[in-house]
Coordinates of C-alpha atoms in Angstrom, one line a residue:
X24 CA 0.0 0.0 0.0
X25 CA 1.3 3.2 -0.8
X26 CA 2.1 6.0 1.8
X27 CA 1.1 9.3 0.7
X28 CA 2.3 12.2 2.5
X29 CA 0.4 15.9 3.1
X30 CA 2.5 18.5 1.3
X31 CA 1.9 21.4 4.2
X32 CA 2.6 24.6 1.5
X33 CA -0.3 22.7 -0.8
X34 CA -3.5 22.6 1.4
X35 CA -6.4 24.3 1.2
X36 CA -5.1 27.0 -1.5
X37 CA -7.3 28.4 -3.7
X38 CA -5.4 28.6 -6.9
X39 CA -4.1 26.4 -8.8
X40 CA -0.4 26.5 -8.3
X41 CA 1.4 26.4 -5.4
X42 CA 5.3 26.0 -4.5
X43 CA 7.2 23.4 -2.1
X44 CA 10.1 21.7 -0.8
X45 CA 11.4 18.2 -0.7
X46 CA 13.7 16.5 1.8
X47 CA 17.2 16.0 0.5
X48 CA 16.6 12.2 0.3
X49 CA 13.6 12.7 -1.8
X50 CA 15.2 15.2 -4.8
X51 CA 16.8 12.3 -6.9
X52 CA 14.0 9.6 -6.3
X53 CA 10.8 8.7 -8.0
X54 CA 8.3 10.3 -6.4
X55 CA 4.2 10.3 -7.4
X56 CA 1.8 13.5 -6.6
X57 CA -1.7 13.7 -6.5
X58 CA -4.2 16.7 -6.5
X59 CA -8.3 16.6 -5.9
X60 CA -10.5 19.3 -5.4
X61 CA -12.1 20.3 -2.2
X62 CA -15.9 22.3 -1.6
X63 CA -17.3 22.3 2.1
X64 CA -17.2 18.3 2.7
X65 CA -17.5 17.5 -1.0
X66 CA -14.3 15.9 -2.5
X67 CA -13.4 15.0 -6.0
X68 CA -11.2 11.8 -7.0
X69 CA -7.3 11.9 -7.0
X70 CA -5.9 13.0 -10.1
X71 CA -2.5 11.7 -10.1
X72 CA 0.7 12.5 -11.7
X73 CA 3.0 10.1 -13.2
X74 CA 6.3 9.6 -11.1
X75 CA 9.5 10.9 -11.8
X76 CA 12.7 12.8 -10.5
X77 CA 12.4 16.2 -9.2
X78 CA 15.8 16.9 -9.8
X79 CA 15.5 16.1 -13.4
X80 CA 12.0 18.2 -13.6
X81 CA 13.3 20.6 -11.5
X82 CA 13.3 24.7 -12.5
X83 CA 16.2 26.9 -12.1
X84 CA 15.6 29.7 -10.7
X85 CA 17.6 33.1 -11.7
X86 CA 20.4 33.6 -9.4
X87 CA 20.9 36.6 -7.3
X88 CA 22.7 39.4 -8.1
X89 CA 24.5 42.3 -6.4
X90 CA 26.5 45.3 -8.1
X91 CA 29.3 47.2 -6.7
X92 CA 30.6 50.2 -8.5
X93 CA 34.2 51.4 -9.0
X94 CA 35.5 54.7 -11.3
X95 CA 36.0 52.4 -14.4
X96 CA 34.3 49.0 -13.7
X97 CA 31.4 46.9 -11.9
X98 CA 32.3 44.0 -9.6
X99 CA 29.1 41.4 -10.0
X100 CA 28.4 39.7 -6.8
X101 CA 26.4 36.7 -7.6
X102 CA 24.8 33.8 -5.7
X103 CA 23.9 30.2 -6.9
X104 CA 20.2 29.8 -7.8
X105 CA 18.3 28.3 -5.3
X106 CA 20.7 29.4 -2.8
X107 CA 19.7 27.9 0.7
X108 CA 17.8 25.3 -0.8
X109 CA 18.9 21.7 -0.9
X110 CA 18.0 21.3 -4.9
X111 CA 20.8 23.1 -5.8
X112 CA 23.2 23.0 -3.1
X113 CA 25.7 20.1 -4.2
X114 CA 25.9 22.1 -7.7
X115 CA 28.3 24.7 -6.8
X116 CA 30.8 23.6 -9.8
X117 CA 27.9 22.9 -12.4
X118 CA 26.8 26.2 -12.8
X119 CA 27.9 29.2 -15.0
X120 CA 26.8 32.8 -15.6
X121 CA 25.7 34.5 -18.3
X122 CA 26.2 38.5 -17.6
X123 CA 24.5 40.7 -20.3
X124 CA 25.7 44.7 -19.7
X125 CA 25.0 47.6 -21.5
X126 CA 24.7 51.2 -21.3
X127 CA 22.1 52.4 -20.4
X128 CA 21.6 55.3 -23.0
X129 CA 22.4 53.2 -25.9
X130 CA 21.2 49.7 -24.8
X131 CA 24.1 48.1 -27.1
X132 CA 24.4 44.8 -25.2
X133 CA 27.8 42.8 -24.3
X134 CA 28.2 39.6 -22.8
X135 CA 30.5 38.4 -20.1
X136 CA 30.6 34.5 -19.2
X137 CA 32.1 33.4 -16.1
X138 CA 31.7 30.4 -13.5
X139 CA 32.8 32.3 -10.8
X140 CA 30.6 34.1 -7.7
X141 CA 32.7 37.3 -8.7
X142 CA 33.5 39.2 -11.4
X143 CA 34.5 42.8 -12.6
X144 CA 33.8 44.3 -16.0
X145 CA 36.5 46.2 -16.4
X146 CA 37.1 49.0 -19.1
X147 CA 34.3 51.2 -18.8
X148 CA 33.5 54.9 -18.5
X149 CA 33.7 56.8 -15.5
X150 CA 29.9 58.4 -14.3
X151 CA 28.1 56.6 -16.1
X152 CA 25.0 53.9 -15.6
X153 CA 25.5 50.4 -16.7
X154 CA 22.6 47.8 -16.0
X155 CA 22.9 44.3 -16.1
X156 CA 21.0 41.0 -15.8
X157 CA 22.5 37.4 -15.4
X158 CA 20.9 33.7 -15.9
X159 CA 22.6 30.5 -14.8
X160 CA 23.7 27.3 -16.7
X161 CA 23.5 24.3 -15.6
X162 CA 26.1 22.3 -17.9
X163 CA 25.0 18.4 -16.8
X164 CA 21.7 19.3 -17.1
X165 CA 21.8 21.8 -20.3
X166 CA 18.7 24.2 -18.3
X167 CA 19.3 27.5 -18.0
X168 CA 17.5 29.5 -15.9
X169 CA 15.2 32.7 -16.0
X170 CA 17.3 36.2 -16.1
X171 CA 17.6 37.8 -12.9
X172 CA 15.5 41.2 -12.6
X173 CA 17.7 44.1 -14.4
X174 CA 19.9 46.0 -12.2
X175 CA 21.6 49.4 -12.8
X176 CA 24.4 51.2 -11.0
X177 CA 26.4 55.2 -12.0
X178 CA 30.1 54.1 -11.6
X179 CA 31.7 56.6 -9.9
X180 CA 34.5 59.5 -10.1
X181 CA 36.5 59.4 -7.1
X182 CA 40.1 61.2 -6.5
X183 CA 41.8 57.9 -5.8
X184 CA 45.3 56.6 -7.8
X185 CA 44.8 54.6 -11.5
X186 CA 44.2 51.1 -10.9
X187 CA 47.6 48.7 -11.8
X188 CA 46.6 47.3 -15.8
X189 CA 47.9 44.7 -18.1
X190 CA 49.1 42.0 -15.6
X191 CA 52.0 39.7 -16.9
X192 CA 53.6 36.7 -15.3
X193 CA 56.7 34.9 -16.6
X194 CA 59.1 32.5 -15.1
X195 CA 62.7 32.9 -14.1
X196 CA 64.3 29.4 -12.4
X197 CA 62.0 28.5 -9.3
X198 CA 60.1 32.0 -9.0
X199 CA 57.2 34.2 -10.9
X200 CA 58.0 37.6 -12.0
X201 CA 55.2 39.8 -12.0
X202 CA 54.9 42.9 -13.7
X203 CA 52.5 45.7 -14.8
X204 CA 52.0 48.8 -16.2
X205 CA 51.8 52.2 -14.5
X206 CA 52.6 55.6 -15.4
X207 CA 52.9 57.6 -12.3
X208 CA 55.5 57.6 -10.2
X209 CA 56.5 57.9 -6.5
X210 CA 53.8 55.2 -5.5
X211 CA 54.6 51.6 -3.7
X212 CA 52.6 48.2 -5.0
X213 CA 51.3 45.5 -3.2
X214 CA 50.0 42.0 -4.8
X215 CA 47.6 39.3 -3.5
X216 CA 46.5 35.9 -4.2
X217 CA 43.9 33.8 -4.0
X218 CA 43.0 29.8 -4.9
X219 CA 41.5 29.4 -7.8
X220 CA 38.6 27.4 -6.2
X221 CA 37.5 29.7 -3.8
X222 CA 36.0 32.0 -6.3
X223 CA 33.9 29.3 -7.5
X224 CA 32.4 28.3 -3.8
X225 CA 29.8 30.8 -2.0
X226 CA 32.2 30.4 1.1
X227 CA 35.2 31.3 -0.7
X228 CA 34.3 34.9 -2.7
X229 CA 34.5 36.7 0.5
X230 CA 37.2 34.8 1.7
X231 CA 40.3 37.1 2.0
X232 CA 43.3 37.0 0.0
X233 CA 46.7 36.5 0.7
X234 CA 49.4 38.8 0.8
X235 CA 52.4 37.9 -1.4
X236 CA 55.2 39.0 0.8
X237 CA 58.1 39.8 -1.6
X238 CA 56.0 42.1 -3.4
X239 CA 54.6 44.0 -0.6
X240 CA 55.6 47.6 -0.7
X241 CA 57.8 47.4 -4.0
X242 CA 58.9 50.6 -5.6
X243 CA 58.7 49.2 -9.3
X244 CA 56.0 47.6 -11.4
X245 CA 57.6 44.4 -11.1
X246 CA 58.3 41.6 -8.4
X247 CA 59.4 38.7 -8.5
X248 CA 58.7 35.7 -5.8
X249 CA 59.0 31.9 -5.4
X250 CA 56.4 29.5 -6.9
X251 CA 56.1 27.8 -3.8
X252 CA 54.2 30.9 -2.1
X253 CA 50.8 30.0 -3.8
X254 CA 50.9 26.4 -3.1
X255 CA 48.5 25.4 -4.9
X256 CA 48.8 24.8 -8.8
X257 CA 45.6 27.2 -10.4
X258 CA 45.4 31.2 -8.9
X259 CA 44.5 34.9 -8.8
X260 CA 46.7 37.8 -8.5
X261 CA 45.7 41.5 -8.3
X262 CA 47.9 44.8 -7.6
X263 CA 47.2 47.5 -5.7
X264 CA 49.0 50.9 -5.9
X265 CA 49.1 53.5 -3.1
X266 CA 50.6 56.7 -2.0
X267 CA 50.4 57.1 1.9
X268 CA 47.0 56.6 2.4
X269 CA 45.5 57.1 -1.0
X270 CA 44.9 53.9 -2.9
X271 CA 43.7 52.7 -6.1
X272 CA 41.1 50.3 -6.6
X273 CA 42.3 46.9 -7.4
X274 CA 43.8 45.6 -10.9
X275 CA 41.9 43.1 -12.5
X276 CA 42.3 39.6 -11.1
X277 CA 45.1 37.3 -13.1
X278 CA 45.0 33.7 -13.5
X279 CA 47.9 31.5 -12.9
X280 CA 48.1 28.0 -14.1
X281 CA 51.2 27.1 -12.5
X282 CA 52.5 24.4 -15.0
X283 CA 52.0 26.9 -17.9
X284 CA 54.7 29.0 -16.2
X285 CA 56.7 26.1 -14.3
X286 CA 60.4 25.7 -15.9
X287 CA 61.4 22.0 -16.9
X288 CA 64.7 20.6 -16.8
X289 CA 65.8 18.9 -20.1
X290 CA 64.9 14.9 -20.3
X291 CA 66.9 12.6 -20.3
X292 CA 67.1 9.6 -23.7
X293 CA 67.5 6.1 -24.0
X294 CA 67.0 4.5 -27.6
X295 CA 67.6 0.9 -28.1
X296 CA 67.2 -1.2 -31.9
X297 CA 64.4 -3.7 -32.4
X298 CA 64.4 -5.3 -35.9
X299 CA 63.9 -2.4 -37.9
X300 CA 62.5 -0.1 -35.3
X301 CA 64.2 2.4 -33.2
X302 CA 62.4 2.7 -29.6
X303 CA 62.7 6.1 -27.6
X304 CA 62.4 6.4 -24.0
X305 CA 62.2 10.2 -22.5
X306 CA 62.4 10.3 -19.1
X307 CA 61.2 13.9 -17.5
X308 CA 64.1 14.8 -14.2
X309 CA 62.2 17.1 -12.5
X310 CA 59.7 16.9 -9.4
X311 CA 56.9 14.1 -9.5
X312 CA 54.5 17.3 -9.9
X313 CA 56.8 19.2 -12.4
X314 CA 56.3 15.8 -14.8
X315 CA 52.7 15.2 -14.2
X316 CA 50.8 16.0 -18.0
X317 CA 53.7 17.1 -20.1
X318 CA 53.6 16.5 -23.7
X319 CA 57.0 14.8 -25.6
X320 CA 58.5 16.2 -28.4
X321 CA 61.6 14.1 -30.1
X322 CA 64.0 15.0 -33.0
X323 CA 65.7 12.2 -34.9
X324 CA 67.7 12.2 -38.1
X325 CA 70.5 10.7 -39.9
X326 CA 73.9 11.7 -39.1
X327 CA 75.1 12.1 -42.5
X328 CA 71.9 14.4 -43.7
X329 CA 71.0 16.5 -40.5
X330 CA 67.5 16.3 -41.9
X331 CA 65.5 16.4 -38.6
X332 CA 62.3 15.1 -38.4
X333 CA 59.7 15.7 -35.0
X334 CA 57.1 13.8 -33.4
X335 CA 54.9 15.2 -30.4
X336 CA 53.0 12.9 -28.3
X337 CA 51.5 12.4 -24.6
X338 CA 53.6 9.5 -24.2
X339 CA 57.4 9.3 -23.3
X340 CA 57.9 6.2 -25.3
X341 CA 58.2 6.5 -28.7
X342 CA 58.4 3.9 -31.8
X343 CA 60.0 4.5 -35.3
X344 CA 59.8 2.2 -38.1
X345 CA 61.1 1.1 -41.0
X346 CA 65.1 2.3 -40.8
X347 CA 67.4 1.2 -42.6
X348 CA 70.5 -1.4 -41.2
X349 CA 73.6 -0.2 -40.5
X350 CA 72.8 3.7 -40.3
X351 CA 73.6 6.1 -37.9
X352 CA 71.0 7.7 -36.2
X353 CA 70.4 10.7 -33.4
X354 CA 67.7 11.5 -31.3
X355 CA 67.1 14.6 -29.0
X356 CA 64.5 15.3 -26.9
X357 CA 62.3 18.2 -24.8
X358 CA 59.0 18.3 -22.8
X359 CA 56.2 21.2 -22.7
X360 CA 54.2 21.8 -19.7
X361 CA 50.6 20.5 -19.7
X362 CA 48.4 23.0 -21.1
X363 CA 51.0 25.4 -22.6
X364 CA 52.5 24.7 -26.3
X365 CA 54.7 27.4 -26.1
X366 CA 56.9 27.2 -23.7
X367 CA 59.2 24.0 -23.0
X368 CA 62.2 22.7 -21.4
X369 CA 65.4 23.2 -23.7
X370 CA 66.2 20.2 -25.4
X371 CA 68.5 17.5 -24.2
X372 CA 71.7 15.9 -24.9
X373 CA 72.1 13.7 -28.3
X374 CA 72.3 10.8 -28.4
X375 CA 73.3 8.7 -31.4
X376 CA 73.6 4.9 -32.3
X377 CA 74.2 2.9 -35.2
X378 CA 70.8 0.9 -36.3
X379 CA 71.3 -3.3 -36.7
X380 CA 72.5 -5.5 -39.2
X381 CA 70.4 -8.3 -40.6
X382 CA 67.3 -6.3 -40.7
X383 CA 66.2 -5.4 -44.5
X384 CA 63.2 -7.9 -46.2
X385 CA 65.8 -9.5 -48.2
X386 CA 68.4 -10.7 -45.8
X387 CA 65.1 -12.0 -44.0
X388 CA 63.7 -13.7 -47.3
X389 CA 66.9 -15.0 -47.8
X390 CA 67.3 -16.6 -44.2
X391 CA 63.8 -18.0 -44.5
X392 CA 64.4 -19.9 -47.5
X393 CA 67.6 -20.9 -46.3
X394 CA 66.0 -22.5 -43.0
X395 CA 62.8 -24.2 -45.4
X396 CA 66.0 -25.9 -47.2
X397 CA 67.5 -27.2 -44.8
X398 CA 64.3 -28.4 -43.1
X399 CA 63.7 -30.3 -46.4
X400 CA 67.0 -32.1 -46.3
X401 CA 66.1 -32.7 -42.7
X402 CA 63.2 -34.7 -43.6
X403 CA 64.3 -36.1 -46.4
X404 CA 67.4 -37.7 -44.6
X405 CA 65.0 -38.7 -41.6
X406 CA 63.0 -40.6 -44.0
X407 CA 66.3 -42.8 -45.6
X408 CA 67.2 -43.8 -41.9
X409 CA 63.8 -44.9 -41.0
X410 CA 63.7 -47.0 -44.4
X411 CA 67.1 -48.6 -43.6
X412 CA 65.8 -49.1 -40.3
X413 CA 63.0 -50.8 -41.4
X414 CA 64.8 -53.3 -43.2
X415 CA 67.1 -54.3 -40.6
X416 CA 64.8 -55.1 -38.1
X417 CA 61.7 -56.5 -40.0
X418 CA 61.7 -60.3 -41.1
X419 CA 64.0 -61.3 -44.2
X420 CA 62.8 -61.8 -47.4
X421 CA 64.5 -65.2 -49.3
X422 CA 66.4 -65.1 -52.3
X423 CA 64.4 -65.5 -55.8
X424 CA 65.6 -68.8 -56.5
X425 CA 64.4 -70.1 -53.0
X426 CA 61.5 -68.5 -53.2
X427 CA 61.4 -70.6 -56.5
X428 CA 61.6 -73.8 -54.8
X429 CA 59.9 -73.7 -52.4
X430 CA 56.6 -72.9 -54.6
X431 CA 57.2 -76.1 -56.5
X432 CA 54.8 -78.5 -55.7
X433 CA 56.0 -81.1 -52.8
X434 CA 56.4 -84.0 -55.9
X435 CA 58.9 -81.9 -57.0
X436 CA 61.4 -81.4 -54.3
X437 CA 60.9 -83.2 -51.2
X438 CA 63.4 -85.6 -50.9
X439 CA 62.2 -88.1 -48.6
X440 CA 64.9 -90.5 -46.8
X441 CA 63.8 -94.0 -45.3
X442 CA 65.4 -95.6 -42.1
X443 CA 66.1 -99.4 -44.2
X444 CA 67.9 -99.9 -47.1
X445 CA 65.9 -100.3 -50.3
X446 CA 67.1 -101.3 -54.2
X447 CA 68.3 -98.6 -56.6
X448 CA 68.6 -99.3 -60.3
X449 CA 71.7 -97.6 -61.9
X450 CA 72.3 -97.2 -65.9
X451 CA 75.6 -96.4 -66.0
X452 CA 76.2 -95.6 -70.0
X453 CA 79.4 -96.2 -71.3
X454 CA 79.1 -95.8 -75.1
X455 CA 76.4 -95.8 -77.1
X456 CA 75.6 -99.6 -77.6
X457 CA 76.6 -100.6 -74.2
X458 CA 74.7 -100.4 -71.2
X459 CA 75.5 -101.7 -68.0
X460 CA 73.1 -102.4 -65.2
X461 CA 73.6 -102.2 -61.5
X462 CA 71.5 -103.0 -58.8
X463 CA 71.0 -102.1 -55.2
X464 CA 68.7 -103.6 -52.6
X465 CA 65.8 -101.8 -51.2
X466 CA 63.3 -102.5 -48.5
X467 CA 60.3 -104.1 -50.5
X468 CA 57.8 -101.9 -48.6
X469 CA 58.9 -98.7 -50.7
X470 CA 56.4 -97.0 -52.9
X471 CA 58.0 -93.6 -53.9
X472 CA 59.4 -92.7 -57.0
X473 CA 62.9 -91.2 -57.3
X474 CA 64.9 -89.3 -59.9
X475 CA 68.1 -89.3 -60.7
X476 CA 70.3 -87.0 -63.3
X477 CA 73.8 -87.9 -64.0
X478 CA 75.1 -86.1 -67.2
X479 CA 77.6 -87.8 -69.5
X480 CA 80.0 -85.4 -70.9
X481 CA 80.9 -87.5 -73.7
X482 CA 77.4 -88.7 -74.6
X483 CA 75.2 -86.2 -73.4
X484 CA 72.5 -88.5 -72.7
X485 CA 70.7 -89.2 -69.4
X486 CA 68.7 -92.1 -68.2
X487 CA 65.3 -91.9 -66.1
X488 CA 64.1 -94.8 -64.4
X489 CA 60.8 -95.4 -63.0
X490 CA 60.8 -97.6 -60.4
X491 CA 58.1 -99.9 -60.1
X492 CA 57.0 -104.0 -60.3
X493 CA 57.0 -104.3 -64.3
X494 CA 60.0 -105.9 -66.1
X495 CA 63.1 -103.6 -66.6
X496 CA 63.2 -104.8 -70.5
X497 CA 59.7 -103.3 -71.0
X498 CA 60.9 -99.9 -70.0
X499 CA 63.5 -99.7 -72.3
X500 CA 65.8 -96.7 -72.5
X501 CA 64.9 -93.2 -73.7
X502 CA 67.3 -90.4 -74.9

């Protein structure tokens, strides 16, 4: 069940509009309203509203204003819309301010942006009315707000001194030199500061400056003092000049960025060879806060041409490709302070090295064809070993004529050998009309038939016998 709550600014009013504010907890969560009429006990139904955030539906309301005048400029006082308010409060640094000026007899408008709680328009004539009007930005959101109601103020003509103009700072080693431009004489000067964020917090725009001590009562319109006074990185200064107790009004406020003006000593450079690259390393040697954001800047060129060529980047570590082998190259190096392109540290030392051999596409085509050749005869030498190998150790193969043999049927050549003694039947050919006939016993059982070849060298002739039961004289003889 949901737990609506009476808004106590929104009860019983008799219009139709009516204004409110939420707890802090409730600005940047969903929220749901609802609205019915009311006549003596008669009610209507709830008309409700669909949720949403009031922070994101939120107005912005003009911001307040308040004008101060000086002989030759305004100094705009201006408060945060909404101020005392919790919808606003936590956006101190999103806001910024839109003045719009003019004179009030000619109504030519100018406009003067700023996102700080004070500012001066300087530059203007002396007795004369000005009126203003400033709306708000809020740069998250993109809203802007109403105008605040126009304003108008007579700046004044007063007998007091000229006011300090055109502001400079430089650097010189580990201090600031300020200086500015005055044209009378016999006066002292006196200088200020003041953080850079407390002219962007409500607290801080009435928050007093800060004397800078060596240029308190200077006779010239310059001083110089040591960066460490501010300590703090982003500031104001302003000059005042007086005469015993005449004074002028304030100079305009100038300000620092500290690394803009800081002074860098020169890197230091390492290069080293890869392949065909050359790798840089710039290393800043100054204070960890001195080499916070710099930006790199690197020279390089061949010895024997002097050609330089740059390269600016955010990182100290540079790469260069593609150089030739065996050439001699330099490298020199400087660092700029974040934010400022114009002033740097000076450059450092040289340093020079010869690039490395072995490094151009053809020495590497040539290698890799060189190592795919011999990985061939690799293989192909691998590949004779294993086939000798395979010889020696797998089962031997006979001879042909072996082979032959043994392929014959077993008729053929078995020779089979019996324990007991059995007849053989010799032809023994002595000539060609003479045969003579020997005989051998053999055991009577026997039942195989056996060859024999003798050759004659002087006939040529062979017998065959057949041994069997039949009569020797029915065989006959056979060439």
């Amino acid at each position: 069940m949901e737990n609506w709550l009476k808004m106590p600014k929104c009860q019983h009013i008799t219009g139709t509009k009516c204004e409110f504010s939420l707890r802090a907890a409730d600005i940047f969560t969903y929220t749901k309203f609802r609205v019915r009429a009311e006549k003596g006990k008669r009610t209507s139904s709830w008309n409700e509203v669909e949720r949403f955030i009031p922070f994101q539906r939120a107005h912005i309301g003009p911001p307040g204003v308040r004008l101060e005048a000086e002989d030759k400029a305004i100094v705009v006082h201006i408060s945060q819309p909404g101020e005392g308010g919790k919808m606003w409060a936590a956006e101190t640094y999103n806001f910024k301010y839109q003045i719009v000026f003019w004179q009030k007899s000619s109504g030519v408008t100018q406009n003067v942006t700023t996102k700080y709680c004070i500012e001066k328009i300087l530059k203007l004539s002396p007795e004369t009315t000005y009126c203003l009007k400033v709306e708000a930005i809020h740069l998250s959101l993109g809203k802007q707000s109403n105008f605040s109601e126009v304003q108008c103020i007579n700046t004044t003509k007063t007998n007091r001194l000229p006011v300090p103009e055109n502001l400079e700072v430089d650097a010189q080693g580990e201090s600031y030199v300020l200086s500015w431009d005055y044209a009378s004489r016999n006066v002292s000067f006196r200088a200020e500061w003041l953080p850079r964020y407390l002219k962007s917090v409500p607290e801080g725009c009435s928050g007093p400056w800060r004397p800078v001590p060596a240029c308190a009562n200077v006779q010239t319109p310059r001083c110089v003092f040591p960066q460490n006074t501010t300590h703090t990185n982003t500031f104001f200064l302003r000059v005042q000049a007086s005469c015993g107790n005449n004074t002028s009004f304030w100079s305009e406020e100038k300000l620092i960025d500290s690394q803009e003006y800081t002074v860098i000593r020169p890197p230091t450079v390492v290069i080293t060879f890869t392949g065909e690259s050359l790798l840089v390393n710039v290393s800043c040697q100054d204070s960890s806060s001195k080499c916070q954001g710099l930006t790199y800047e690197i020279n390089f060129w061949e010895i024997s041409s002097n050609t330089k060529r740059k390269v600016m980047q955010s990182s100290p570590e540079f790469t260069i490709m593609n150089l030739p082998p065996l050439t001699v190259y330099c490298v020199e190096a400087r660092v700029y302070p974040f934010a400022s392109q114009h002033r740097s540290s000076n450059f450092s030392n040289r340093v020079c090295e010869k690039t490395r051999a072995g490094n151009s596409p053809v020495i590497w085509a040539v290698t890799g064809l060189g190592i795919l050749f011999f990985c061939a005869l690799v293989f192909y030498a691998g590949k004779s070993i294993l086939k000798d190998l395979s010889h020696v150790f797998s089962s031997p193969k006979p001879p042909p004529s072996i082979h032959e043999l043994f392929s014959e049927p077993p008729s053929k050549n078995l020779l089979l050998l019996t324990p007991e003694e059995h007849t053989e039947r010799c032809f023994i050919i002595e000539s060609a009309n003479l045969v003579t006939v020997a005989e051998e016993n053999h055991a009577p059982e026997e039942d195989h038939r056996k060859y024999s070849f003798q050759t004659s060298q002087d006939s040529g002739n062979y017998s065959n016998e057949e041994e069997g039961t039949g009569s020797e004289s029915s065989q006959g003889l056979r060439p």
